XYZ file of C-alpha atoms in Angstrom:
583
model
C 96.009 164.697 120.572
C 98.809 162.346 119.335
C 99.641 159.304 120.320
C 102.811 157.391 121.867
C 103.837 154.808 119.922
C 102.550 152.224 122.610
C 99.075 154.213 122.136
C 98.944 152.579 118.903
C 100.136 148.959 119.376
C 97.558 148.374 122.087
C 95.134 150.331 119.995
C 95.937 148.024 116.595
C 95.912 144.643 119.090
C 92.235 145.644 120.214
C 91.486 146.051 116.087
C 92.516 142.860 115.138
C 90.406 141.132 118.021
C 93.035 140.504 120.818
C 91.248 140.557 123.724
C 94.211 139.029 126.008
C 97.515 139.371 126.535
C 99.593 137.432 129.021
C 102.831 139.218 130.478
C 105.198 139.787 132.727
C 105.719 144.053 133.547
C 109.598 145.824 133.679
C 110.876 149.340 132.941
C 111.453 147.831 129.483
C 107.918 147.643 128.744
C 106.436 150.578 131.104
C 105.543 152.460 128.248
C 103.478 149.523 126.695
C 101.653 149.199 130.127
C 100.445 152.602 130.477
C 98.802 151.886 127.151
C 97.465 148.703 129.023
C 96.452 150.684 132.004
C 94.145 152.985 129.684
C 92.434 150.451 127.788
C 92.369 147.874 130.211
C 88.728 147.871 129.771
C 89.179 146.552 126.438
C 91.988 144.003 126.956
C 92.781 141.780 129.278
C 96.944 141.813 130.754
C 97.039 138.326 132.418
C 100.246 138.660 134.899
C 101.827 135.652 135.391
C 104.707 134.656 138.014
C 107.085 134.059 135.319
C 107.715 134.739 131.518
C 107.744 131.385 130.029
C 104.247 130.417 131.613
C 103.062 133.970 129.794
C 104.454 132.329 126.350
C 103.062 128.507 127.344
C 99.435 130.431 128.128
C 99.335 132.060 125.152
C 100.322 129.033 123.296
C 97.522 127.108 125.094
C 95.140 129.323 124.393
C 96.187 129.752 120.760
C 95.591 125.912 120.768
C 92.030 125.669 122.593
C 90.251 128.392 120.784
C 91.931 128.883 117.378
C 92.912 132.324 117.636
C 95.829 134.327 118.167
C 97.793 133.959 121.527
C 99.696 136.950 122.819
C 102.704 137.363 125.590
C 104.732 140.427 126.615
C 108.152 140.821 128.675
C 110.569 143.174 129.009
C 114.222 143.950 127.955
C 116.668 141.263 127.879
C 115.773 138.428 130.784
C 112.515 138.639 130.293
C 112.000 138.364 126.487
C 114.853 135.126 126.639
C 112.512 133.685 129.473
C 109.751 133.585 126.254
C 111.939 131.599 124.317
C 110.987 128.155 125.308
C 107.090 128.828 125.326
C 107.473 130.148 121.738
C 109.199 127.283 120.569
C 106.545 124.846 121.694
C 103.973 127.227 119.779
C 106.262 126.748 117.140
C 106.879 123.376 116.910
C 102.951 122.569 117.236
C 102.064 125.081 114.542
C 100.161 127.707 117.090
C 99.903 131.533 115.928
C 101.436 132.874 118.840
C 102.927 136.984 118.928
C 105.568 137.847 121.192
C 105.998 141.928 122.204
C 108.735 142.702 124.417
C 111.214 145.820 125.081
C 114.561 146.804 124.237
C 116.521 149.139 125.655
C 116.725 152.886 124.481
C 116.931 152.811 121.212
C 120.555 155.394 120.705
C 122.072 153.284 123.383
C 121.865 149.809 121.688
C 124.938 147.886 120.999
C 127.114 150.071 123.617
C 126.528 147.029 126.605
C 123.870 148.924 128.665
C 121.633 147.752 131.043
C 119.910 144.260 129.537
C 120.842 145.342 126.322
C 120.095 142.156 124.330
C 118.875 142.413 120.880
C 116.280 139.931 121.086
C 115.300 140.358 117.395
C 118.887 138.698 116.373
C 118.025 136.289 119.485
C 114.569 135.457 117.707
C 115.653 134.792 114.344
C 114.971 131.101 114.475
C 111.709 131.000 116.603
C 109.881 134.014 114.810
C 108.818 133.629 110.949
C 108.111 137.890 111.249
C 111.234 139.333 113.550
C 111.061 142.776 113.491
C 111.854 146.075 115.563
C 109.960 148.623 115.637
C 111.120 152.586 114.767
C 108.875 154.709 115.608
C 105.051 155.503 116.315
C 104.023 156.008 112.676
C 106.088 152.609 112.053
C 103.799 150.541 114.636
C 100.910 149.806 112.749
C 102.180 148.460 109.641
C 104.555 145.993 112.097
C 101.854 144.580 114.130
C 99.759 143.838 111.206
C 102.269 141.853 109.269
C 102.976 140.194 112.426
C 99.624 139.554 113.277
C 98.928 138.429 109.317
C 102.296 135.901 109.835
C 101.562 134.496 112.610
C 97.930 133.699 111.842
C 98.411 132.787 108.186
C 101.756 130.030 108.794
C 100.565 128.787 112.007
C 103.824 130.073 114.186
C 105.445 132.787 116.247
C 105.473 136.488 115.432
C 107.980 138.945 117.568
C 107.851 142.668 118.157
C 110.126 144.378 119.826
C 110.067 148.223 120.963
C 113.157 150.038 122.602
C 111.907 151.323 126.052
C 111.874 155.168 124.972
C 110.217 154.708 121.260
C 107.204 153.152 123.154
C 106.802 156.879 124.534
C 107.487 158.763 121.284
C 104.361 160.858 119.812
C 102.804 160.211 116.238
C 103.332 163.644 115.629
C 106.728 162.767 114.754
C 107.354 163.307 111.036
C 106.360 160.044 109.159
C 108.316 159.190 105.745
C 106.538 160.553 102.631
C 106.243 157.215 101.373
C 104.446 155.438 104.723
C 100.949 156.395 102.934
C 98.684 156.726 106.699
C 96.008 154.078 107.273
C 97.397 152.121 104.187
C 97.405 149.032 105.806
C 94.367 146.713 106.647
C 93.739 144.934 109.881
C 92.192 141.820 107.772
C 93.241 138.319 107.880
C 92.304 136.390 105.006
C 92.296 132.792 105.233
C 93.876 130.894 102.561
C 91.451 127.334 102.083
C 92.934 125.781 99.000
C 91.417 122.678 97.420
C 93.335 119.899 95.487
C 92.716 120.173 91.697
C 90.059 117.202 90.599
C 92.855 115.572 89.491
C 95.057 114.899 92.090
C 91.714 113.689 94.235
C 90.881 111.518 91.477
C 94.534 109.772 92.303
C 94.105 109.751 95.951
C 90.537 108.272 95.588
C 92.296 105.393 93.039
C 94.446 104.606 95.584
C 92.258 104.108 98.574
C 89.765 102.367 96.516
C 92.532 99.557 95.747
C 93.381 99.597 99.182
C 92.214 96.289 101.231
C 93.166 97.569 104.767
C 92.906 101.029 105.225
C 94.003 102.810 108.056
C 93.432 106.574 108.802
C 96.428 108.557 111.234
C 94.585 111.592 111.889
C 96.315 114.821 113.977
C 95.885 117.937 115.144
C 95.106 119.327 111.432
C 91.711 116.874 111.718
C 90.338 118.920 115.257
C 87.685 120.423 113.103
C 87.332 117.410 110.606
C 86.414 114.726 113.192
C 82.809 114.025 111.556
C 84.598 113.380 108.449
C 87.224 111.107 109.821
C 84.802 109.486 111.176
C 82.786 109.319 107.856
C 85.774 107.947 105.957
C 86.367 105.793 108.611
C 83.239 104.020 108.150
C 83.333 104.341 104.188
C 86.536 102.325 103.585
C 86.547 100.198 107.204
C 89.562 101.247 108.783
C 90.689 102.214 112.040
C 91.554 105.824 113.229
C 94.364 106.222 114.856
C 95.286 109.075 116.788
C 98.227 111.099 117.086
C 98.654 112.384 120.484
C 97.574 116.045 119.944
C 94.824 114.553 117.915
C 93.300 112.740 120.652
C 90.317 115.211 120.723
C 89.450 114.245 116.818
C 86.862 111.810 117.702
C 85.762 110.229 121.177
C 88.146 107.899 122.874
C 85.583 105.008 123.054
C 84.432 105.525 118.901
C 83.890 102.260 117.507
C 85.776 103.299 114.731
C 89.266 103.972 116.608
C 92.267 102.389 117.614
C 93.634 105.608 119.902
C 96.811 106.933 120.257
C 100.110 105.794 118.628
C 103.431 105.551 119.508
C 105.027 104.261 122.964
C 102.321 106.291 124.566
C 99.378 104.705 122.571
C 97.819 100.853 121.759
C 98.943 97.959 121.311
C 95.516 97.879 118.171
C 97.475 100.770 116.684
C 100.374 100.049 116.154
C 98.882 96.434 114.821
C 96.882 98.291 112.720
C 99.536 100.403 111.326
C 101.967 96.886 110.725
C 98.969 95.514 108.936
C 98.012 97.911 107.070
C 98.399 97.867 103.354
C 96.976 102.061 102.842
C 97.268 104.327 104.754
C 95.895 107.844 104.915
C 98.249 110.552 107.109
C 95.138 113.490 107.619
C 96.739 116.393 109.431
C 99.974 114.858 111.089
C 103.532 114.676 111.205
C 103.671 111.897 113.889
C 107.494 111.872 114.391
C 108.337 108.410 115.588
C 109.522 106.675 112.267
C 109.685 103.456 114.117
C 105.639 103.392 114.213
C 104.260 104.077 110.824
C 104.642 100.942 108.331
C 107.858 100.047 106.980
C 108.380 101.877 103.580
C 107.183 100.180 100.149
C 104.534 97.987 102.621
C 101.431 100.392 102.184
C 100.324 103.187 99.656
C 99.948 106.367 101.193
C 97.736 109.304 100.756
C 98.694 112.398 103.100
C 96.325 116.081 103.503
C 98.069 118.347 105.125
C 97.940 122.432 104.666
C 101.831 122.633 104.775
C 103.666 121.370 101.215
C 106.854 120.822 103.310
C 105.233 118.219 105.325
C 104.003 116.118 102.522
C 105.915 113.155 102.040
C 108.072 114.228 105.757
C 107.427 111.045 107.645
C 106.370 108.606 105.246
C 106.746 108.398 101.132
C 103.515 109.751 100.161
C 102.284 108.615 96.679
C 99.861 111.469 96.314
C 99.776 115.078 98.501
C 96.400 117.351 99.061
C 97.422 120.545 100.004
C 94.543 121.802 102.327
C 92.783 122.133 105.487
C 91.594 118.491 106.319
C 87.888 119.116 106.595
C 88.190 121.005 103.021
C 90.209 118.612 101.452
C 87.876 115.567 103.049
C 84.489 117.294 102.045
C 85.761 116.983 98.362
C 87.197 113.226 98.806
C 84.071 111.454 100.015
C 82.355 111.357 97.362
C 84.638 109.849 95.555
C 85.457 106.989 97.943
C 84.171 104.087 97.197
C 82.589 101.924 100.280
C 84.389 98.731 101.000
C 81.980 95.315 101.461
C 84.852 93.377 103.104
C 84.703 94.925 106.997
C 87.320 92.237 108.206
C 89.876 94.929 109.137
C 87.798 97.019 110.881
C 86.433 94.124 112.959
C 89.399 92.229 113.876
C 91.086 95.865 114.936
C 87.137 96.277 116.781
C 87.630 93.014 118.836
C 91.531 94.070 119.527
C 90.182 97.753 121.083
C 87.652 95.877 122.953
C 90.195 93.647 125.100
C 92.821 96.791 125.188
C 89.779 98.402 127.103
C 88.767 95.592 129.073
C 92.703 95.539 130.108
C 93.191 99.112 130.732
C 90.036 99.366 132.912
C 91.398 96.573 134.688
C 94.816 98.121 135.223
C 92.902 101.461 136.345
C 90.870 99.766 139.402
C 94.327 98.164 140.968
C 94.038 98.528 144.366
C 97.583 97.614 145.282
C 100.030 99.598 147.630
C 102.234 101.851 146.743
C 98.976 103.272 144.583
C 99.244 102.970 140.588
C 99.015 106.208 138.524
C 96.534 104.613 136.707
C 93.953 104.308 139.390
C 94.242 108.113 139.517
C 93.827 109.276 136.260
C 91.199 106.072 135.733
C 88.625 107.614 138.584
C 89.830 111.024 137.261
C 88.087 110.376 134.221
C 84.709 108.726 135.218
C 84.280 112.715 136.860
C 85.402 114.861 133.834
C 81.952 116.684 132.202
C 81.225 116.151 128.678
C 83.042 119.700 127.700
C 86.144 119.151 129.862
C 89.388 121.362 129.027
C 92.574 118.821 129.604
C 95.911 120.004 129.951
C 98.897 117.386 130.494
C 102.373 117.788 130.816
C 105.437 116.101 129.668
C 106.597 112.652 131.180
C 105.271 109.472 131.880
C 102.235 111.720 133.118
C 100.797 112.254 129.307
C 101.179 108.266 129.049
C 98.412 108.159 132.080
C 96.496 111.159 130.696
C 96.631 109.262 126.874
C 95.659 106.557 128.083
C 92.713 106.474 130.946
C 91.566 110.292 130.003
C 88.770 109.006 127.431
C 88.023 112.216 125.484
C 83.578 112.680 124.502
C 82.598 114.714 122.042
C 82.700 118.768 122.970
C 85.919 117.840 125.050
C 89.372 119.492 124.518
C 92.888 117.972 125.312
C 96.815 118.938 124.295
C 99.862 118.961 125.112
C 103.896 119.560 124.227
C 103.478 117.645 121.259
C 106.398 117.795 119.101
C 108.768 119.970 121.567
C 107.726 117.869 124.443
C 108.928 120.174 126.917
C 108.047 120.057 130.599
C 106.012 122.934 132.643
C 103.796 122.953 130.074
C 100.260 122.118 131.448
C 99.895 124.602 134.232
C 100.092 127.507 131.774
C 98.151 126.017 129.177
C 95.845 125.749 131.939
C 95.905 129.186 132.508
C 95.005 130.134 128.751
C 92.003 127.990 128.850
C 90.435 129.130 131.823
C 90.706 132.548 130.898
C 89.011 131.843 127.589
C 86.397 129.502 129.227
C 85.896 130.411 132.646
C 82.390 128.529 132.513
C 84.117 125.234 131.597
C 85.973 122.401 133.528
C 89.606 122.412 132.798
C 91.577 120.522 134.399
C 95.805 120.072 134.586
C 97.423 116.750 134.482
C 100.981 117.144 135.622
C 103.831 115.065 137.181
C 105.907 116.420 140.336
C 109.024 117.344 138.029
C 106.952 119.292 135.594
C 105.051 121.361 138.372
C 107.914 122.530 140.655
C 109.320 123.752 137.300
C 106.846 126.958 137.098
C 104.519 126.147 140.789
C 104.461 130.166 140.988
C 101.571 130.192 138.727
C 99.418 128.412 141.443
C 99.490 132.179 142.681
C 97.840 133.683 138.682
C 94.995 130.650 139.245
C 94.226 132.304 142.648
C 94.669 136.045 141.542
C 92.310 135.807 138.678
C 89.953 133.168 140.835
C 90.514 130.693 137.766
C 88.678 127.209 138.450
C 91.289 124.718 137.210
C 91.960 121.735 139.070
C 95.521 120.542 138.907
C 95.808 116.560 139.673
C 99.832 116.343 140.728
C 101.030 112.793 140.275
C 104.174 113.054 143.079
C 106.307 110.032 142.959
C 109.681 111.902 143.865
C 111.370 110.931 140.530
C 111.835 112.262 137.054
C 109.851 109.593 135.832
C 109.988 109.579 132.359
C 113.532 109.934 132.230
C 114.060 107.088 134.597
C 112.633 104.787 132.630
C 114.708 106.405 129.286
C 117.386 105.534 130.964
C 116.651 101.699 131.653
C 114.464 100.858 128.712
C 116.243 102.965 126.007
C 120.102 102.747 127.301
C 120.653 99.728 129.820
C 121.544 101.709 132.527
C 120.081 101.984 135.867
C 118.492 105.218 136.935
C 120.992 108.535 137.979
C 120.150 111.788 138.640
C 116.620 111.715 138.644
C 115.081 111.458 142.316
C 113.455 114.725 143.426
C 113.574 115.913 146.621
C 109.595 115.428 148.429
C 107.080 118.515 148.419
C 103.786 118.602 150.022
C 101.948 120.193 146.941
C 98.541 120.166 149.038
C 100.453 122.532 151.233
C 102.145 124.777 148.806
C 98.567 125.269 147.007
C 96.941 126.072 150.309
C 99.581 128.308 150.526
C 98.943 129.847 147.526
C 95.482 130.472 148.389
C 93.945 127.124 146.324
C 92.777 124.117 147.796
C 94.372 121.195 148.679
C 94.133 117.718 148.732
C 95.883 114.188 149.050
C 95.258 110.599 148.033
C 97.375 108.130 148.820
C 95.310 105.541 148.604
C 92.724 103.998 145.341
C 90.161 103.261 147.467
C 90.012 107.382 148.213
C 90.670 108.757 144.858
C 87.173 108.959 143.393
C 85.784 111.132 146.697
C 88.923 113.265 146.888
C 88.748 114.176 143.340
C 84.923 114.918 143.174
C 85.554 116.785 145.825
C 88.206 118.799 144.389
C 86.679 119.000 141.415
C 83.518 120.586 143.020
C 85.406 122.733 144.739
C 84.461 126.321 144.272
C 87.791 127.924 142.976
C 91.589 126.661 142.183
C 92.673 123.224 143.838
C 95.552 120.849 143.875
C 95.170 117.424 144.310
C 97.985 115.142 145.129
C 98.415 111.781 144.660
C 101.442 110.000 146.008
C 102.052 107.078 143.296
C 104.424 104.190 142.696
C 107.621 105.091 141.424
C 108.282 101.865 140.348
C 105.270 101.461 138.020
C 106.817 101.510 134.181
C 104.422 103.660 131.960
C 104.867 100.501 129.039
C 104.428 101.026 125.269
C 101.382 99.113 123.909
C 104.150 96.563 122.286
C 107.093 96.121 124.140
C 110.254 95.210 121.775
C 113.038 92.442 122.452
C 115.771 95.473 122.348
C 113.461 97.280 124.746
C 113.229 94.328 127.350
C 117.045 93.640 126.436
C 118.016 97.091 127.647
C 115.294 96.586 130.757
C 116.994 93.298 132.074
C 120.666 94.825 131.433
C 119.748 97.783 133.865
C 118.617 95.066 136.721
C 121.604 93.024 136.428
C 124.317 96.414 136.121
C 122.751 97.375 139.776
C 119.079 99.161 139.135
C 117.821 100.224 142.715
C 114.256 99.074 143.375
C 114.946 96.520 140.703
C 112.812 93.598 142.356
C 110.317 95.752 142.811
C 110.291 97.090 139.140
C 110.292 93.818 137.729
C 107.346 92.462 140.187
C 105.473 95.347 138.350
C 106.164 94.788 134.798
C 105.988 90.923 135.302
C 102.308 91.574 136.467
C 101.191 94.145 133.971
C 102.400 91.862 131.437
C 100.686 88.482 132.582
C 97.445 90.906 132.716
C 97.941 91.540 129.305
C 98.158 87.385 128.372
C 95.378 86.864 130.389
């Protein structure tokens, strides 16, 4: 019996592995459901409540297990409502394949019904763009698409006109399209440096008296070899944000985060440094690394382009970190003096001391921090964290201390909000026996709250912890600290999230104040199913960089005196945080 053209997608999906596909249905993709329908007992459709959480789970799930993240929409609204999902699985290097419709395939171009050609529209987001002709055409799309995403880290996009997902194989194929010429393999490239260019890297490490080790995303699987040439040459390891799960939080051997979400040690570190060794990161904020021609640099990163992007590299290995590192070791040579590491040791140590302070405020309105600071005292060892854009991923940064076996991420480089529902979403479904957990701020969760509905359809235990302080926060603070100018266009109007999610069929619960949080959220996260925790915080508590600048401050007290609202208030906050750090 032949079969549609729709037959065979699905069909070639299930080959390759793809056991999940998040989507939204429409008439411009009823011929790729039907396929669904009929093999739904070998893939998974995930519906969510709105396409760009379908493109944001499969980018999350991409992230937490490594392997290929799928979305579907329909014609024209629904493949643009992909767009900004894909980007962030673009801009964070996740193989991510988009399938949607298009409509019939003699009537494109003549402005019918959502008649958007959304392979012109994906030219920029997708590295493989491509529509597809006809049933015998099918195969040989999805597997360069699969083989494209999977092999550059990025977004893939298929599109089908509505009637050619209905078409028959038995349609004459060319003479040329050779049947069952193409393989549904994925072949990993690993390269390794030649000895050469290690034996330069090793040189200058070895001269190096204060070496300091930024380690990203590209270092998830390399952490016990950060960590051993951490110890080797007696530097710090400082992580990039969506390298936070790299090592544990509380290593001896790290500094954290960097950046104006990260520590004050870092970014010392990183002035002080005199080598440095980029592992896996492009860390955008030029402002943070050393100032050019102060350290030698040594970057690993398994994307040529990127060596040299951020900071003038004197020597580039081209690899995956943990391949690259497995061959450099040896070669290291272990430094007697330990100075560095110490002094950047006893610096962590009163950074921790301070934040754990700041986390067990009990002052009214309640800090974030106390939130996120009992949050994480209840996390179990193999935790799944999801934050979202905003002064919320400076809370989760900071007071979420990750243990080894525990994931975390993020928007990294797109930063976009909305993110860390969906992402959610994509890890519970491929770990529905583990804790996972959603950081997000009020702004970020109003953005896509339908999805509380998918975590109660599919009975997915993730607990999302709403910080609601009635403001775009992060952008507040943008606006004072960065530009001078007191805060406009940023208060949100009040939701009861607790009673939106009960609503929704999840639990829900409030704390308004720290002396509750750690009961509330042990009992939410105990709770047998979806829940929502809210926690009414302080608007007027500034999520401050580890260092705070002169220009910063500058721009801070400018905003007070030009007529900041709340501006006693903000400054009786800073003012405290900051004597907390002198003392």
């Amino acid at each position: 019996m032949a079969k549609t053209t729709a037959d065979l997608l699905v069909e070639r999906l299930i080959a390759w592995g793809v056991d999940t596909i998040f989507g939204f249905p429409g008439d411009g993709v009823n011929g790729i459901f039907e396929a669904l329908r009929t093999n739904q007992e070998k893939i998974r459709f995930i519906q969510v409540r709105h396409e760009e959480a379908a493109a944001f789970a499969a980018c999350g799930y991409a992230k937490y297990t490594g392997r290929l993240g799928v979305c579907l929409a329909t014609s024209g609204p629904g493949g643009i409502h992909l767009l900004n999902g894909l980007y962030d699985a673009k801009c964070d290097g996740q193989p991510v394949l988009a399938i949607t419709g298009h409509t019939f395939h003699d009537l494109i171009g003549t402005h019918y019904q959502q008649d958007v050609d959304l392979d012109k529209l994906y030219m920029d987001v997708a590295a493989y763009n491509q529509r597809v002709t006809g049933a015998d055409h099918v195969v040989n799309v999805v597997d360069e698409a699969v083989k494209t995403a999977l092999a550059y880290h990025t977004v893939a996009h298929i599109t089908i006109p509505k009637d050619v997902q209905d078409w028959k194989s038995e349609r004459e194929r060319s003479d040329a399209n050779v049947p069952d010429h193409s393989a549904d393999l994925f072949a990993a490239a690993l390269p390794s440096p030649s000895q050469v260019l290690l034996n330069q890297a090793a040189a200058v490490i070895n001269e190096g008296s204060k070496v300091a080790i930024l380690a990203g995303r590209g270092c998830l699987n390399a952490g016990q070899e950060i960590t051993q040439l951490a110890q080797v040459v007696g530097g710090p390891i400082i992580k990039a944000l969506l390298g936070k799960a790299v090592v544990p939080d509380r290593d001896p051997f790290t500094t954290g985060g960097i950046g104006l979400l990260g520590t004050a040690p870092s970014q010392d570190a990183m002035q002080e440094c005199d080598t440095l060794i980029i592992a896996g990161s492009s860390f955008p904020y030029l402002d943070f690394y050393p100032k050019p021609g102060k350290a030698r640099a040594v970057q690993i990163d398994v994307s040529p382009t990127r060596i040299g992007l951020r900071y003038p590299a004197e020597v580039g290995l081209l690899g995956d970190c943990r391949t690259v590192l497995r061959a450099l070791l040896p070669l290291i040579e272990k430094k007697t003096d330990q100075s560095f590491i110490q002094t950047c040791q006893k610096r962590m140590k009163s950074w921790n001391e301070l934040i754990d302070e700041r986390g067990q405020r009990t002052d009214l309105p309640m800090k974030p921090q106390a939130v996120t600071y009992h949050l994480n005292k209840l996390l179990q060892s193999d935790a799944i964290v999801s934050a979202d854009s905003g002064t919320i991923a400076t809370w989760a940064a900071r007071y979420i201390d990750i243990r080894d076996g525990m994931k975390f991420s993020l928007s990294g480089s797109l930063a976009t909000m909305a993110n860390g529902l969906p992402y959610s979403i994509g890890a519970a479904v491929a770990y529905p026996n583990r804790q996972v957990v959603c950081i997000v701020g009020d702004g970020g969760l109003t953005m896509l709250m339908g999805e509380l509905a998918t975590l109660v359809k599919y009975g997915l235990n993730v607990k999302v912890i709403v910080f609601k302080n009635n403001t775009l926060g992060q952008i507040k603070w943008e606006q004072i600290v960065f530009e001078g100018n007191p805060e406009y266009g940023v208060d949100l109007q009040p939701i009861d999230f607790a009673g939106v999610a009960m609503n929704c069929g999840c639990a829900g619960f409030t704390i308004e104040r720290p002396e509750e949080a750690q009961e509330i959220l042990q009992r939410a996260l105990t709770h047998d199913g979806p829940a929502v925790v809210q926690a009414v915080v302080d608007p007027n508590e500034p999520p401050l960089p580890g260092n705070v600048s002169t220009d910063q401050f500058i721009k801070f007290s400018e905003a007070l005196v030009r007529g900041q609202k709340d501006g006693w208030k903000i400054f009786k906050n800073v003012m405290k945080d900051k004597i907390r750090e002198v003392i």
